[in-house]
Amino acid sequence: MATEPSDVRVAAAADLKFALDEAVDVFRAQHPNVKLQVTYGSSGNLYAQLVNHAPFDVFLSADVDYPHRLVREGLASKGDEFVYGVGRIVIWVPRSSSIDVEKLGMQSLLNPAARKIAIANPRHAPYGRAAEAAMKSAGVYEQVKDRLVLGDTVLQAGQFVESGNADIGIISRSHALAPSLRDKGKFWEVPLDAYPRRVQGGVILSWVQSRSAAEALRNFILGEEGRTILRRFGFDSLEE
């Protein structure tokens, strides 16, 4: 446990926002000497910043590939990598929508009412790549690609649908289960075999300011309390 006053600067994937915000509150209560600063963004954009030695101590990615790359590039040690959960994607619509997403599933995207479909940008957001893979797996991608509206993050994709700037979206299950959306919409979980498994991992960077504080955060996330919070927001454990 970190006892000296110290800062931990966290770069976190946007899909983690709701679960991590809650986890951070619990962690802070247990570690009052650790000052946590969390910045959310797309994993690809955060990775690009870290390659240029952005001032973060811990990176929580929406996949394991970006942490792997940082290790290969000598910016983190192999022993400082960890897996914290498995994410899932859902198709989400506002409760007022005429689209029966729970019945239609992936075919919801072909509904005439689905004029604009929000997903995260596949170029730098792992959840966007998962959405694209799922549409291709279902054979609907070519029919809907011209109707896609790309958010910088999966969080922004959800906000597009919530605000009415899109009619339907493929978002993270963690966002669909978050208090801000839980009662505002309905969703259908995309089958796991429709897209590459969303194993999500993190890493402590080589230029970490306070290793003991960063390790305390990692241990909390991987411990029972952290896992319980992540599970409540729709993140499976690796064994599930």
PDB file of C-alpha atoms in Angstrom:
ATOM      1  CA  MET A   1       0.000   0.000   0.000  1.00  0.00           C
ATOM      2  CA  ALA A   2       1.283   3.453  -0.891  1.00  0.00           C
ATOM      3  CA  THR A   3       1.824   5.489   2.300  1.00  0.00           C
ATOM      4  CA  GLU A   4       3.692   8.549   1.025  1.00  0.00           C
ATOM      5  CA  PRO A   5       1.659  11.235  -0.765  1.00  0.00           C
ATOM      6  CA  SER A   6       1.881  10.455  -4.469  1.00  0.00           C
ATOM      7  CA  ASP A   7       0.168  10.991  -7.800  1.00  0.00           C
ATOM      8  CA  VAL A   8      -1.008   8.351 -10.260  1.00  0.00           C
ATOM      9  CA  ARG A   9      -1.914   9.605 -13.709  1.00  0.00           C
ATOM     10  CA  VAL A  10      -4.148   7.163 -15.560  1.00  0.00           C
ATOM     11  CA  ALA A  11      -4.897   7.037 -19.287  1.00  0.00           C
ATOM     12  CA  ALA A  12      -8.076   4.969 -19.639  1.00  0.00           C
ATOM     13  CA  ALA A  13     -10.231   3.720 -22.498  1.00  0.00           C
ATOM     14  CA  ALA A  14     -13.562   5.535 -22.728  1.00  0.00           C
ATOM     15  CA  ASP A  15     -15.604   2.349 -22.234  1.00  0.00           C
ATOM     16  CA  LEU A  16     -14.216   2.179 -18.684  1.00  0.00           C
ATOM     17  CA  LYS A  17     -15.509   5.559 -17.592  1.00  0.00           C
ATOM     18  CA  PHE A  18     -18.507   4.531 -15.521  1.00  0.00           C
ATOM     19  CA  ALA A  19     -16.950   1.463 -13.906  1.00  0.00           C
ATOM     20  CA  LEU A  20     -13.626   3.172 -13.271  1.00  0.00           C
ATOM     21  CA  ASP A  21     -15.210   6.324 -11.844  1.00  0.00           C
ATOM     22  CA  GLU A  22     -16.869   4.152  -9.206  1.00  0.00           C
ATOM     23  CA  ALA A  23     -13.727   2.086  -8.627  1.00  0.00           C
ATOM     24  CA  VAL A  24     -11.658   5.248  -8.207  1.00  0.00           C
ATOM     25  CA  ASP A  25     -14.005   6.535  -5.488  1.00  0.00           C
ATOM     26  CA  VAL A  26     -13.542   3.318  -3.507  1.00  0.00           C
ATOM     27  CA  PHE A  27      -9.781   3.297  -4.108  1.00  0.00           C
ATOM     28  CA  ARG A  28      -9.408   6.894  -2.956  1.00  0.00           C
ATOM     29  CA  ALA A  29     -11.202   6.121   0.286  1.00  0.00           C
ATOM     30  CA  GLN A  30      -8.762   3.285   0.949  1.00  0.00           C
ATOM     31  CA  HIS A  31      -5.662   5.174  -0.238  1.00  0.00           C
ATOM     32  CA  PRO A  32      -6.162   8.813   0.851  1.00  0.00           C
ATOM     33  CA  ASN A  33      -2.492   9.619   0.205  1.00  0.00           C
ATOM     34  CA  VAL A  34      -2.743   8.721  -3.490  1.00  0.00           C
ATOM     35  CA  LYS A  35      -3.951  11.463  -5.812  1.00  0.00           C
ATOM     36  CA  LEU A  36      -5.546   9.833  -8.866  1.00  0.00           C
ATOM     37  CA  GLN A  37      -6.005  11.702 -12.130  1.00  0.00           C
ATOM     38  CA  VAL A  38      -7.881   9.867 -14.885  1.00  0.00           C
ATOM     39  CA  THR A  39      -8.002  10.929 -18.537  1.00  0.00           C
ATOM     40  CA  TYR A  40     -10.399   9.066 -20.837  1.00  0.00           C
ATOM     41  CA  GLY A  41     -10.056   8.664 -24.585  1.00  0.00           C
ATOM     42  CA  SER A  42      -9.867   6.126 -27.392  1.00  0.00           C
ATOM     43  CA  SER A  43      -7.200   3.512 -26.786  1.00  0.00           C
ATOM     44  CA  GLY A  44      -5.500   4.240 -30.103  1.00  0.00           C
ATOM     45  CA  ASN A  45      -5.224   7.957 -29.454  1.00  0.00           C
ATOM     46  CA  LEU A  46      -3.948   7.374 -25.916  1.00  0.00           C
ATOM     47  CA  TYR A  47      -1.409   4.867 -27.230  1.00  0.00           C
ATOM     48  CA  ALA A  48      -0.159   7.435 -29.758  1.00  0.00           C
ATOM     49  CA  GLN A  49       0.369   9.888 -26.906  1.00  0.00           C
ATOM     50  CA  LEU A  50       2.197   7.290 -24.812  1.00  0.00           C
ATOM     51  CA  VAL A  51       4.574   6.480 -27.655  1.00  0.00           C
ATOM     52  CA  ASN A  52       5.611  10.119 -27.305  1.00  0.00           C
ATOM     53  CA  HIS A  53       6.082   9.692 -23.537  1.00  0.00           C
ATOM     54  CA  ALA A  54       2.850  11.426 -22.484  1.00  0.00           C
ATOM     55  CA  PRO A  55       2.816  12.034 -18.713  1.00  0.00           C
ATOM     56  CA  PHE A  56       0.788   9.003 -17.605  1.00  0.00           C
ATOM     57  CA  ASP A  57       1.760   6.285 -15.156  1.00  0.00           C
ATOM     58  CA  VAL A  58      -0.852   3.627 -15.939  1.00  0.00           C
ATOM     59  CA  PHE A  59      -2.595   2.803 -19.215  1.00  0.00           C
ATOM     60  CA  LEU A  60      -5.932   0.929 -19.181  1.00  0.00           C
ATOM     61  CA  SER A  61      -6.682  -0.068 -22.761  1.00  0.00           C
ATOM     62  CA  ALA A  62      -9.829  -1.417 -24.401  1.00  0.00           C
ATOM     63  CA  ASP A  63      -7.726  -4.253 -25.787  1.00  0.00           C
ATOM     64  CA  VAL A  64      -4.457  -6.028 -24.951  1.00  0.00           C
ATOM     65  CA  ASP A  65      -2.717  -5.132 -28.198  1.00  0.00           C
ATOM     66  CA  TYR A  66      -1.797  -1.547 -27.316  1.00  0.00           C
ATOM     67  CA  PRO A  67      -0.163  -2.519 -23.964  1.00  0.00           C
ATOM     68  CA  HIS A  68       1.675  -5.333 -25.818  1.00  0.00           C
ATOM     69  CA  ARG A  69       3.008  -2.795 -28.287  1.00  0.00           C
ATOM     70  CA  LEU A  70       4.268  -0.508 -25.545  1.00  0.00           C
ATOM     71  CA  VAL A  71       6.189  -3.429 -24.057  1.00  0.00           C
ATOM     72  CA  ARG A  72       7.648  -4.374 -27.451  1.00  0.00           C
ATOM     73  CA  GLU A  73       8.735  -0.777 -27.966  1.00  0.00           C
ATOM     74  CA  GLY A  74      10.562  -0.728 -24.626  1.00  0.00           C
ATOM     75  CA  LEU A  75       8.167   1.755 -23.006  1.00  0.00           C
ATOM     76  CA  ALA A  76       6.954  -0.713 -20.365  1.00  0.00           C
ATOM     77  CA  SER A  77       8.113  -4.026 -18.905  1.00  0.00           C
ATOM     78  CA  LYS A  78       6.470  -7.353 -19.653  1.00  0.00           C
ATOM     79  CA  GLY A  79       5.953  -7.963 -15.936  1.00  0.00           C
ATOM     80  CA  ASP A  80       3.930  -4.760 -15.665  1.00  0.00           C
ATOM     81  CA  GLU A  81       1.225  -5.891 -18.119  1.00  0.00           C
ATOM     82  CA  PHE A  82      -2.094  -7.193 -16.791  1.00  0.00           C
ATOM     83  CA  VAL A  83      -5.554  -8.225 -18.007  1.00  0.00           C
ATOM     84  CA  TYR A  84      -8.488  -6.739 -16.113  1.00  0.00           C
ATOM     85  CA  GLY A  85     -11.561  -7.983 -17.958  1.00  0.00           C
ATOM     86  CA  VAL A  86     -13.442  -8.917 -21.108  1.00  0.00           C
ATOM     87  CA  GLY A  87     -15.759  -6.350 -22.673  1.00  0.00           C
ATOM     88  CA  ARG A  88     -18.819  -6.917 -24.858  1.00  0.00           C
ATOM     89  CA  ILE A  89     -20.770  -4.914 -27.397  1.00  0.00           C
ATOM     90  CA  VAL A  90     -24.504  -4.327 -27.669  1.00  0.00           C
ATOM     91  CA  ILE A  91     -26.871  -2.683 -30.115  1.00  0.00           C
ATOM     92  CA  TRP A  92     -28.599   0.145 -28.266  1.00  0.00           C
ATOM     93  CA  VAL A  93     -31.607   2.354 -29.036  1.00  0.00           C
ATOM     94  CA  PRO A  94     -33.516   4.911 -26.938  1.00  0.00           C
ATOM     95  CA  ARG A  95     -36.571   3.529 -25.173  1.00  0.00           C
ATOM     96  CA  SER A  96     -38.773   5.680 -27.427  1.00  0.00           C
ATOM     97  CA  SER A  97     -37.408   4.054 -30.588  1.00  0.00           C
ATOM     98  CA  SER A  98     -39.776   2.094 -32.818  1.00  0.00           C
ATOM     99  CA  ILE A  99     -37.004  -0.427 -33.521  1.00  0.00           C
ATOM    100  CA  ASP A 100     -37.556  -3.661 -31.575  1.00  0.00           C
ATOM    101  CA  VAL A 101     -33.852  -4.233 -31.050  1.00  0.00           C
ATOM    102  CA  GLU A 102     -34.360  -7.059 -28.536  1.00  0.00           C
ATOM    103  CA  LYS A 103     -36.301  -9.049 -31.133  1.00  0.00           C
ATOM    104  CA  LEU A 104     -34.488  -8.056 -34.324  1.00  0.00           C
ATOM    105  CA  GLY A 105     -30.911  -8.232 -33.083  1.00  0.00           C
ATOM    106  CA  MET A 106     -28.373  -7.399 -35.771  1.00  0.00           C
ATOM    107  CA  GLN A 107     -31.192  -7.005 -38.298  1.00  0.00           C
ATOM    108  CA  SER A 108     -32.173  -3.870 -36.374  1.00  0.00           C
ATOM    109  CA  LEU A 109     -29.501  -2.055 -38.365  1.00  0.00           C
ATOM    110  CA  LEU A 110     -31.481  -2.716 -41.569  1.00  0.00           C
ATOM    111  CA  ASN A 111     -34.662  -1.230 -40.163  1.00  0.00           C
ATOM    112  CA  PRO A 112     -35.803   1.859 -42.132  1.00  0.00           C
ATOM    113  CA  ALA A 113     -35.835   3.819 -38.868  1.00  0.00           C
ATOM    114  CA  ALA A 114     -32.086   3.227 -38.468  1.00  0.00           C
ATOM    115  CA  ARG A 115     -31.077   6.126 -40.699  1.00  0.00           C
ATOM    116  CA  LYS A 116     -27.885   6.882 -38.771  1.00  0.00           C
ATOM    117  CA  ILE A 117     -25.895   4.193 -36.979  1.00  0.00           C
ATOM    118  CA  ALA A 118     -23.311   5.259 -34.420  1.00  0.00           C
ATOM    119  CA  ILE A 119     -20.138   3.304 -33.727  1.00  0.00           C
ATOM    120  CA  ALA A 120     -16.708   4.249 -32.428  1.00  0.00           C
ATOM    121  CA  ASN A 121     -14.120   5.047 -35.086  1.00  0.00           C
ATOM    122  CA  PRO A 122     -12.491   1.695 -36.003  1.00  0.00           C
ATOM    123  CA  ARG A 123      -9.221   3.419 -36.873  1.00  0.00           C
ATOM    124  CA  HIS A 124      -8.332   4.055 -33.261  1.00  0.00           C
ATOM    125  CA  ALA A 125     -11.084   2.545 -31.077  1.00  0.00           C
ATOM    126  CA  PRO A 126     -11.076  -1.225 -30.387  1.00  0.00           C
ATOM    127  CA  TYR A 127     -14.842  -1.154 -29.817  1.00  0.00           C
ATOM    128  CA  GLY A 128     -15.279   0.378 -33.253  1.00  0.00           C
ATOM    129  CA  ARG A 129     -13.313  -2.498 -34.755  1.00  0.00           C
ATOM    130  CA  ALA A 130     -15.484  -4.948 -32.819  1.00  0.00           C
ATOM    131  CA  ALA A 131     -18.649  -3.275 -34.157  1.00  0.00           C
ATOM    132  CA  GLU A 132     -17.338  -3.389 -37.712  1.00  0.00           C
ATOM    133  CA  ALA A 133     -16.383  -7.065 -37.359  1.00  0.00           C
ATOM    134  CA  ALA A 134     -19.819  -7.924 -35.968  1.00  0.00           C
ATOM    135  CA  MET A 135     -21.608  -6.207 -38.872  1.00  0.00           C
ATOM    136  CA  LYS A 136     -19.411  -8.023 -41.377  1.00  0.00           C
ATOM    137  CA  SER A 137     -19.975 -11.326 -39.585  1.00  0.00           C
ATOM    138  CA  ALA A 138     -23.748 -10.798 -39.807  1.00  0.00           C
ATOM    139  CA  GLY A 139     -23.533  -9.835 -43.481  1.00  0.00           C
ATOM    140  CA  VAL A 140     -25.045  -6.369 -43.020  1.00  0.00           C
ATOM    141  CA  TYR A 141     -21.967  -4.146 -43.247  1.00  0.00           C
ATOM    142  CA  GLU A 142     -22.140  -3.370 -46.978  1.00  0.00           C
ATOM    143  CA  GLN A 143     -25.799  -2.372 -46.635  1.00  0.00           C
ATOM    144  CA  VAL A 144     -25.263  -0.006 -43.740  1.00  0.00           C
ATOM    145  CA  LYS A 145     -21.719   1.384 -44.134  1.00  0.00           C
ATOM    146  CA  ASP A 146     -22.938   4.617 -45.733  1.00  0.00           C
ATOM    147  CA  ARG A 147     -25.150   5.276 -42.709  1.00  0.00           C
ATOM    148  CA  LEU A 148     -22.413   4.976 -40.114  1.00  0.00           C
ATOM    149  CA  VAL A 149     -21.691   7.927 -37.839  1.00  0.00           C
ATOM    150  CA  LEU A 150     -18.290   7.638 -36.188  1.00  0.00           C
ATOM    151  CA  GLY A 151     -17.595   8.799 -32.652  1.00  0.00           C
ATOM    152  CA  ASP A 152     -14.080   9.480 -31.413  1.00  0.00           C
ATOM    153  CA  THR A 153     -14.754   6.954 -28.656  1.00  0.00           C
ATOM    154  CA  VAL A 154     -17.366   4.306 -27.937  1.00  0.00           C
ATOM    155  CA  LEU A 155     -18.654   6.665 -25.250  1.00  0.00           C
ATOM    156  CA  GLN A 156     -19.269   9.375 -27.837  1.00  0.00           C
ATOM    157  CA  ALA A 157     -21.019   6.853 -30.102  1.00  0.00           C
ATOM    158  CA  GLY A 158     -23.473   6.203 -27.278  1.00  0.00           C
ATOM    159  CA  GLN A 159     -23.942   9.920 -26.736  1.00  0.00           C
ATOM    160  CA  PHE A 160     -24.815  10.353 -30.434  1.00  0.00           C
ATOM    161  CA  VAL A 161     -27.739   7.950 -30.028  1.00  0.00           C
ATOM    162  CA  GLU A 162     -28.799   9.324 -26.659  1.00  0.00           C
ATOM    163  CA  SER A 163     -28.896  12.879 -28.060  1.00  0.00           C
ATOM    164  CA  GLY A 164     -30.780  11.923 -31.234  1.00  0.00           C
ATOM    165  CA  ASN A 165     -27.860  12.569 -33.591  1.00  0.00           C
ATOM    166  CA  ALA A 166     -28.033   8.878 -34.467  1.00  0.00           C
ATOM    167  CA  ASP A 167     -30.946   6.458 -34.373  1.00  0.00           C
ATOM    168  CA  ILE A 168     -29.142   3.340 -33.180  1.00  0.00           C
ATOM    169  CA  GLY A 169     -25.663   2.472 -32.051  1.00  0.00           C
ATOM    170  CA  ILE A 170     -23.254  -0.346 -31.359  1.00  0.00           C
ATOM    171  CA  ILE A 171     -21.740   0.515 -27.987  1.00  0.00           C
ATOM    172  CA  SER A 172     -20.040  -1.181 -25.060  1.00  0.00           C
ATOM    173  CA  ARG A 173     -22.168  -3.173 -22.664  1.00  0.00           C
ATOM    174  CA  SER A 174     -20.548  -1.178 -19.852  1.00  0.00           C
ATOM    175  CA  HIS A 175     -22.098   2.024 -21.235  1.00  0.00           C
ATOM    176  CA  ALA A 176     -25.512   0.401 -21.717  1.00  0.00           C
ATOM    177  CA  LEU A 177     -25.464  -0.718 -18.074  1.00  0.00           C
ATOM    178  CA  ALA A 178     -24.261   2.644 -16.727  1.00  0.00           C
ATOM    179  CA  PRO A 179     -26.715   4.729 -14.672  1.00  0.00           C
ATOM    180  CA  SER A 180     -26.756   7.446 -17.350  1.00  0.00           C
ATOM    181  CA  LEU A 181     -28.178   5.068 -19.993  1.00  0.00           C
ATOM    182  CA  ARG A 182     -29.638   2.118 -18.093  1.00  0.00           C
ATOM    183  CA  ASP A 183     -33.193   3.446 -17.910  1.00  0.00           C
ATOM    184  CA  LYS A 184     -33.118   5.418 -21.145  1.00  0.00           C
ATOM    185  CA  GLY A 185     -32.856   2.640 -23.677  1.00  0.00           C
ATOM    186  CA  LYS A 186     -33.065  -0.989 -24.664  1.00  0.00           C
ATOM    187  CA  PHE A 187     -30.346  -3.187 -26.081  1.00  0.00           C
ATOM    188  CA  TRP A 188     -29.416  -6.529 -27.573  1.00  0.00           C
ATOM    189  CA  GLU A 189     -26.137  -8.218 -26.772  1.00  0.00           C
ATOM    190  CA  VAL A 190     -24.137  -9.123 -29.857  1.00  0.00           C
ATOM    191  CA  PRO A 191     -23.102 -12.811 -29.675  1.00  0.00           C
ATOM    192  CA  LEU A 192     -19.498 -13.305 -28.631  1.00  0.00           C
ATOM    193  CA  ASP A 193     -18.697 -15.357 -31.715  1.00  0.00           C
ATOM    194  CA  ALA A 194     -19.561 -12.416 -33.990  1.00  0.00           C
ATOM    195  CA  TYR A 195     -16.401 -10.422 -33.225  1.00  0.00           C
ATOM    196  CA  PRO A 196     -12.910 -10.971 -31.810  1.00  0.00           C
ATOM    197  CA  ARG A 197     -12.976 -11.422 -28.047  1.00  0.00           C
ATOM    198  CA  ARG A 198     -12.595  -8.049 -26.315  1.00  0.00           C
ATOM    199  CA  VAL A 199      -9.893  -8.944 -23.818  1.00  0.00           C
ATOM    200  CA  GLN A 200      -8.899  -5.690 -22.120  1.00  0.00           C
ATOM    201  CA  GLY A 201      -5.563  -5.047 -20.481  1.00  0.00           C
ATOM    202  CA  GLY A 202      -3.375  -2.446 -18.901  1.00  0.00           C
ATOM    203  CA  VAL A 203       0.250  -1.670 -18.187  1.00  0.00           C
ATOM    204  CA  ILE A 204       2.366   0.431 -15.864  1.00  0.00           C
ATOM    205  CA  LEU A 205       4.624   2.695 -17.910  1.00  0.00           C
ATOM    206  CA  SER A 206       8.411   2.685 -17.521  1.00  0.00           C
ATOM    207  CA  TRP A 207       8.452   6.370 -16.449  1.00  0.00           C
ATOM    208  CA  VAL A 208       5.972   5.817 -13.606  1.00  0.00           C
ATOM    209  CA  GLN A 209       6.359   8.454 -10.876  1.00  0.00           C
ATOM    210  CA  SER A 210       5.343   6.325  -7.893  1.00  0.00           C
ATOM    211  CA  ARG A 211       5.580   2.619  -8.556  1.00  0.00           C
ATOM    212  CA  SER A 212       4.060   1.686  -5.199  1.00  0.00           C
ATOM    213  CA  ALA A 213       0.981   3.845  -5.832  1.00  0.00           C
ATOM    214  CA  ALA A 214       0.576   2.561  -9.409  1.00  0.00           C
ATOM    215  CA  GLU A 215       0.862  -1.029  -8.202  1.00  0.00           C
ATOM    216  CA  ALA A 216      -1.691  -0.325  -5.471  1.00  0.00           C
ATOM    217  CA  LEU A 217      -4.163   0.811  -8.139  1.00  0.00           C
ATOM    218  CA  ARG A 218      -3.439  -2.197 -10.333  1.00  0.00           C
ATOM    219  CA  ASN A 219      -3.860  -4.563  -7.377  1.00  0.00           C
ATOM    220  CA  PHE A 220      -7.164  -2.926  -6.460  1.00  0.00           C
ATOM    221  CA  ILE A 221      -8.520  -3.265 -10.011  1.00  0.00           C
ATOM    222  CA  LEU A 222      -7.499  -6.923 -10.134  1.00  0.00           C
ATOM    223  CA  GLY A 223      -8.668  -7.642  -6.581  1.00  0.00           C
ATOM    224  CA  GLU A 224     -12.118  -8.731  -5.463  1.00  0.00           C
ATOM    225  CA  GLU A 225     -13.525  -5.232  -4.958  1.00  0.00           C
ATOM    226  CA  GLY A 226     -12.331  -4.021  -8.341  1.00  0.00           C
ATOM    227  CA  ARG A 227     -13.558  -7.136 -10.127  1.00  0.00           C
ATOM    228  CA  THR A 228     -16.962  -6.833  -8.457  1.00  0.00           C
ATOM    229  CA  ILE A 229     -17.356  -3.283  -9.773  1.00  0.00           C
ATOM    230  CA  LEU A 230     -16.184  -4.244 -13.258  1.00  0.00           C
ATOM    231  CA  ARG A 231     -18.551  -7.220 -13.321  1.00  0.00           C
ATOM    232  CA  ARG A 232     -21.496  -5.012 -12.375  1.00  0.00           C
ATOM    233  CA  PHE A 233     -20.729  -2.845 -15.404  1.00  0.00           C
ATOM    234  CA  GLY A 234     -20.685  -5.787 -17.768  1.00  0.00           C
ATOM    235  CA  PHE A 235     -17.019  -6.770 -17.855  1.00  0.00           C
ATOM    236  CA  ASP A 236     -16.552 -10.528 -17.668  1.00  0.00           C
ATOM    237  CA  SER A 237     -13.496 -12.058 -16.043  1.00  0.00           C
ATOM    238  CA  LEU A 238     -11.059 -13.857 -18.342  1.00  0.00           C
ATOM    239  CA  GLU A 239     -12.256 -17.218 -17.062  1.00  0.00           C
ATOM    240  CA  GLU A 240     -15.923 -16.613 -17.985  1.00  0.00           C
TER     241      GLU A 240
END
